[in-house]
């Protein structure tokens, strides 16, 4: 399968990643990618950057080292009503917004409570991707998640970091496989991302690709095939605002 983009990566600004924007862009160029997303952790994540960082992203070129960049944020879902940790006026200026659950920022609930939080976050007109909804510590109704993502024109993420054999999240492979089953049922689009915190992981979707092959998930529902396809998906979300 053609794979030309990686939209979930982090730089030094996130506080627990290890390379600069330029180094990440150079790595993407070396990997043959067409488009790189850099989505720093939002302010509620310990050690990450202040909201001023995000409000000033307009200062950064969108082409570095010959690679097109989309600069945005990995938001923290903070509560049962899908609240996130940046205000709408800043989110509207982002090229890309991912919303994820992280244990430092979200108190895990029941499957019903966690699914409700995801569903309400999806309704936020600025959120394009739900990041790594695969952690068994935060159980989810995957049928409802996939149904809601299709309705709200939100992409669900297959996260390579989660699927690594040494990953710290729980039961990710089983959960991601179940998610793919329902994504196929509802025609929900999926994006493979590295969640790279170091330049050597940029564009690394090895474990995502293995799961896609094992489950027989249809390639036409994976947006990594084309930067234009990803951009069309983002426009679909904007058209609902």
PDB file of C-alpha atoms in Angstrom, residues 74-193:
ATOM      1  CA  UNK A  74      -2.551  16.718  20.116  1.00  0.00           C
ATOM      2  CA  UNK A  75      -5.245  17.851  22.509  1.00  0.00           C
ATOM      3  CA  UNK A  76      -5.992  16.170  25.791  1.00  0.00           C
ATOM      4  CA  UNK A  77      -9.567  15.067  26.337  1.00  0.00           C
ATOM      5  CA  UNK A  78      -9.974  16.237  29.924  1.00  0.00           C
ATOM      6  CA  UNK A  79     -13.475  15.270  31.002  1.00  0.00           C
ATOM      7  CA  UNK A  80     -16.585  13.212  30.395  1.00  0.00           C
ATOM      8  CA  UNK A  81     -18.090  15.887  28.136  1.00  0.00           C
ATOM      9  CA  UNK A  82     -15.196  15.803  25.659  1.00  0.00           C
ATOM     10  CA  UNK A  83     -13.555  18.972  26.941  1.00  0.00           C
ATOM     11  CA  UNK A  84     -10.103  19.739  25.535  1.00  0.00           C
ATOM     12  CA  UNK A  85      -7.279  21.951  26.761  1.00  0.00           C
ATOM     13  CA  UNK A  86      -7.036  24.732  24.189  1.00  0.00           C
ATOM     14  CA  UNK A  87      -9.707  27.353  23.420  1.00  0.00           C
ATOM     15  CA  UNK A  88     -11.616  27.445  20.124  1.00  0.00           C
ATOM     16  CA  UNK A  89      -9.954  30.636  18.886  1.00  0.00           C
ATOM     17  CA  UNK A  90      -6.552  28.895  18.935  1.00  0.00           C
ATOM     18  CA  UNK A  91      -7.887  25.612  17.560  1.00  0.00           C
ATOM     19  CA  UNK A  92      -9.346  27.357  14.535  1.00  0.00           C
ATOM     20  CA  UNK A  93      -5.828  28.504  13.598  1.00  0.00           C
ATOM     21  CA  UNK A  94      -4.341  24.978  13.645  1.00  0.00           C
ATOM     22  CA  UNK A  95      -3.698  23.029  10.453  1.00  0.00           C
ATOM     23  CA  UNK A  96      -4.645  19.825  12.255  1.00  0.00           C
ATOM     24  CA  UNK A  97      -6.150  18.847  15.618  1.00  0.00           C
ATOM     25  CA  UNK A  98      -5.886  15.394  17.188  1.00  0.00           C
ATOM     26  CA  UNK A  99      -7.776  14.629  20.406  1.00  0.00           C
ATOM     27  CA  UNK A 100      -6.523  11.844  22.668  1.00  0.00           C
ATOM     28  CA  UNK A 101      -6.929  10.431  26.156  1.00  0.00           C
ATOM     29  CA  UNK A 102      -3.801  10.398  28.307  1.00  0.00           C
ATOM     30  CA  UNK A 103      -3.776   9.153  31.871  1.00  0.00           C
ATOM     31  CA  UNK A 104      -2.070  12.286  33.276  1.00  0.00           C
ATOM     32  CA  UNK A 105      -4.964  14.364  31.938  1.00  0.00           C
ATOM     33  CA  UNK A 106      -8.043  12.121  31.927  1.00  0.00           C
ATOM     34  CA  UNK A 107      -9.429   9.966  34.706  1.00  0.00           C
ATOM     35  CA  UNK A 108     -10.470   6.664  33.071  1.00  0.00           C
ATOM     36  CA  UNK A 109     -14.136   5.760  33.414  1.00  0.00           C
ATOM     37  CA  UNK A 110     -16.432   3.017  32.239  1.00  0.00           C
ATOM     38  CA  UNK A 111     -16.656   2.086  28.580  1.00  0.00           C
ATOM     39  CA  UNK A 112     -19.864   4.099  28.370  1.00  0.00           C
ATOM     40  CA  UNK A 113     -18.279   7.167  29.983  1.00  0.00           C
ATOM     41  CA  UNK A 114     -15.141   7.015  27.860  1.00  0.00           C
ATOM     42  CA  UNK A 115     -17.118   6.505  24.660  1.00  0.00           C
ATOM     43  CA  UNK A 116     -19.331   9.474  25.522  1.00  0.00           C
ATOM     44  CA  UNK A 117     -16.233  11.645  26.014  1.00  0.00           C
ATOM     45  CA  UNK A 118     -14.867  10.608  22.616  1.00  0.00           C
ATOM     46  CA  UNK A 119     -18.225  11.162  20.911  1.00  0.00           C
ATOM     47  CA  UNK A 120     -18.612  14.648  22.345  1.00  0.00           C
ATOM     48  CA  UNK A 121     -15.027  15.511  21.393  1.00  0.00           C
ATOM     49  CA  UNK A 122     -15.781  14.401  17.826  1.00  0.00           C
ATOM     50  CA  UNK A 123     -18.570  16.961  17.690  1.00  0.00           C
ATOM     51  CA  UNK A 124     -16.017  19.724  18.206  1.00  0.00           C
ATOM     52  CA  UNK A 125     -15.770  21.290  14.738  1.00  0.00           C
ATOM     53  CA  UNK A 126     -11.997  21.744  15.084  1.00  0.00           C
ATOM     54  CA  UNK A 127     -11.095  18.105  15.837  1.00  0.00           C
ATOM     55  CA  UNK A 128     -10.014  15.988  12.856  1.00  0.00           C
ATOM     56  CA  UNK A 129      -8.523  12.816  14.366  1.00  0.00           C
ATOM     57  CA  UNK A 130      -9.091  10.727  17.480  1.00  0.00           C
ATOM     58  CA  UNK A 131      -5.635   9.653  18.597  1.00  0.00           C
ATOM     59  CA  UNK A 132      -4.809   6.126  19.816  1.00  0.00           C
ATOM     60  CA  UNK A 133      -8.296   5.055  21.045  1.00  0.00           C
ATOM     61  CA  UNK A 134      -6.815   1.643  21.786  1.00  0.00           C
ATOM     62  CA  UNK A 135      -5.694   1.695  25.418  1.00  0.00           C
ATOM     63  CA  UNK A 136      -7.378  -0.993  27.509  1.00  0.00           C
ATOM     64  CA  UNK A 137      -6.977   1.200  30.570  1.00  0.00           C
ATOM     65  CA  UNK A 138      -9.723   3.371  29.031  1.00  0.00           C
ATOM     66  CA  UNK A 139     -12.255   0.875  27.606  1.00  0.00           C
ATOM     67  CA  UNK A 140     -14.404   1.937  24.655  1.00  0.00           C
ATOM     68  CA  UNK A 141     -17.491   0.752  22.796  1.00  0.00           C
ATOM     69  CA  UNK A 142     -15.785   0.440  19.409  1.00  0.00           C
ATOM     70  CA  UNK A 143     -19.010   0.015  17.483  1.00  0.00           C
ATOM     71  CA  UNK A 144     -20.273   3.350  18.788  1.00  0.00           C
ATOM     72  CA  UNK A 145     -16.859   4.973  18.304  1.00  0.00           C
ATOM     73  CA  UNK A 146     -16.678   3.939  14.646  1.00  0.00           C
ATOM     74  CA  UNK A 147     -20.293   4.907  14.012  1.00  0.00           C
ATOM     75  CA  UNK A 148     -19.744   8.336  15.555  1.00  0.00           C
ATOM     76  CA  UNK A 149     -16.521   8.972  13.661  1.00  0.00           C
ATOM     77  CA  UNK A 150     -18.247   8.231  10.356  1.00  0.00           C
ATOM     78  CA  UNK A 151     -21.110  10.563  11.234  1.00  0.00           C
ATOM     79  CA  UNK A 152     -18.826  13.395  12.341  1.00  0.00           C
ATOM     80  CA  UNK A 153     -16.248  12.955   9.543  1.00  0.00           C
ATOM     81  CA  UNK A 154     -13.461  12.301  12.024  1.00  0.00           C
ATOM     82  CA  UNK A 155     -10.559   9.941  11.339  1.00  0.00           C
ATOM     83  CA  UNK A 156      -9.723   7.164  13.798  1.00  0.00           C
ATOM     84  CA  UNK A 157      -6.043   6.521  14.344  1.00  0.00           C
ATOM     85  CA  UNK A 158      -4.063   3.310  14.134  1.00  0.00           C
ATOM     86  CA  UNK A 159      -1.129   4.253  16.312  1.00  0.00           C
ATOM     87  CA  UNK A 160       2.167   2.514  15.654  1.00  0.00           C
ATOM     88  CA  UNK A 161       3.503   3.456  19.078  1.00  0.00           C
ATOM     89  CA  UNK A 162       0.580   1.694  20.739  1.00  0.00           C
ATOM     90  CA  UNK A 163       1.097  -1.447  18.674  1.00  0.00           C
ATOM     91  CA  UNK A 164       4.808  -1.800  19.382  1.00  0.00           C
ATOM     92  CA  UNK A 165       5.621  -4.960  21.370  1.00  0.00           C
ATOM     93  CA  UNK A 166       7.233  -2.770  24.047  1.00  0.00           C
ATOM     94  CA  UNK A 167       4.331  -0.277  24.128  1.00  0.00           C
ATOM     95  CA  UNK A 168       2.933   0.719  27.522  1.00  0.00           C
ATOM     96  CA  UNK A 169      -0.774   0.823  26.625  1.00  0.00           C
ATOM     97  CA  UNK A 170      -2.885  -2.270  27.331  1.00  0.00           C
ATOM     98  CA  UNK A 171      -4.446  -4.755  24.863  1.00  0.00           C
ATOM     99  CA  UNK A 172      -3.853  -2.381  21.985  1.00  0.00           C
ATOM    100  CA  UNK A 173      -3.642  -4.948  19.200  1.00  0.00           C
ATOM    101  CA  UNK A 174      -6.915  -6.632  20.176  1.00  0.00           C
ATOM    102  CA  UNK A 175      -8.651  -3.297  20.648  1.00  0.00           C
ATOM    103  CA  UNK A 176      -7.361  -1.869  17.370  1.00  0.00           C
ATOM    104  CA  UNK A 177      -8.461  -5.013  15.492  1.00  0.00           C
ATOM    105  CA  UNK A 178     -11.957  -4.664  16.951  1.00  0.00           C
ATOM    106  CA  UNK A 179     -11.995  -0.993  15.991  1.00  0.00           C
ATOM    107  CA  UNK A 180     -11.070  -1.895  12.405  1.00  0.00           C
ATOM    108  CA  UNK A 181     -13.917  -4.414  12.271  1.00  0.00           C
ATOM    109  CA  UNK A 182     -16.445  -1.679  13.024  1.00  0.00           C
ATOM    110  CA  UNK A 183     -14.692   0.882  10.839  1.00  0.00           C
ATOM    111  CA  UNK A 184     -15.185  -1.484   7.911  1.00  0.00           C
ATOM    112  CA  UNK A 185     -18.844  -1.950   8.885  1.00  0.00           C
ATOM    113  CA  UNK A 186     -19.571   1.798   8.903  1.00  0.00           C
ATOM    114  CA  UNK A 187     -17.105   2.919   6.218  1.00  0.00           C
ATOM    115  CA  UNK A 188     -15.130   4.892   8.795  1.00  0.00           C
ATOM    116  CA  UNK A 189     -11.837   6.245   7.537  1.00  0.00           C
ATOM    117  CA  UNK A 190      -8.624   5.401   9.373  1.00  0.00           C
ATOM    118  CA  UNK A 191      -5.201   7.030   9.486  1.00  0.00           C
ATOM    119  CA  UNK A 192      -1.946   5.234  10.323  1.00  0.00           C
ATOM    120  CA  UNK A 193       0.390   7.380  12.414  1.00  0.00           C
TER     121      UNK A 193
END
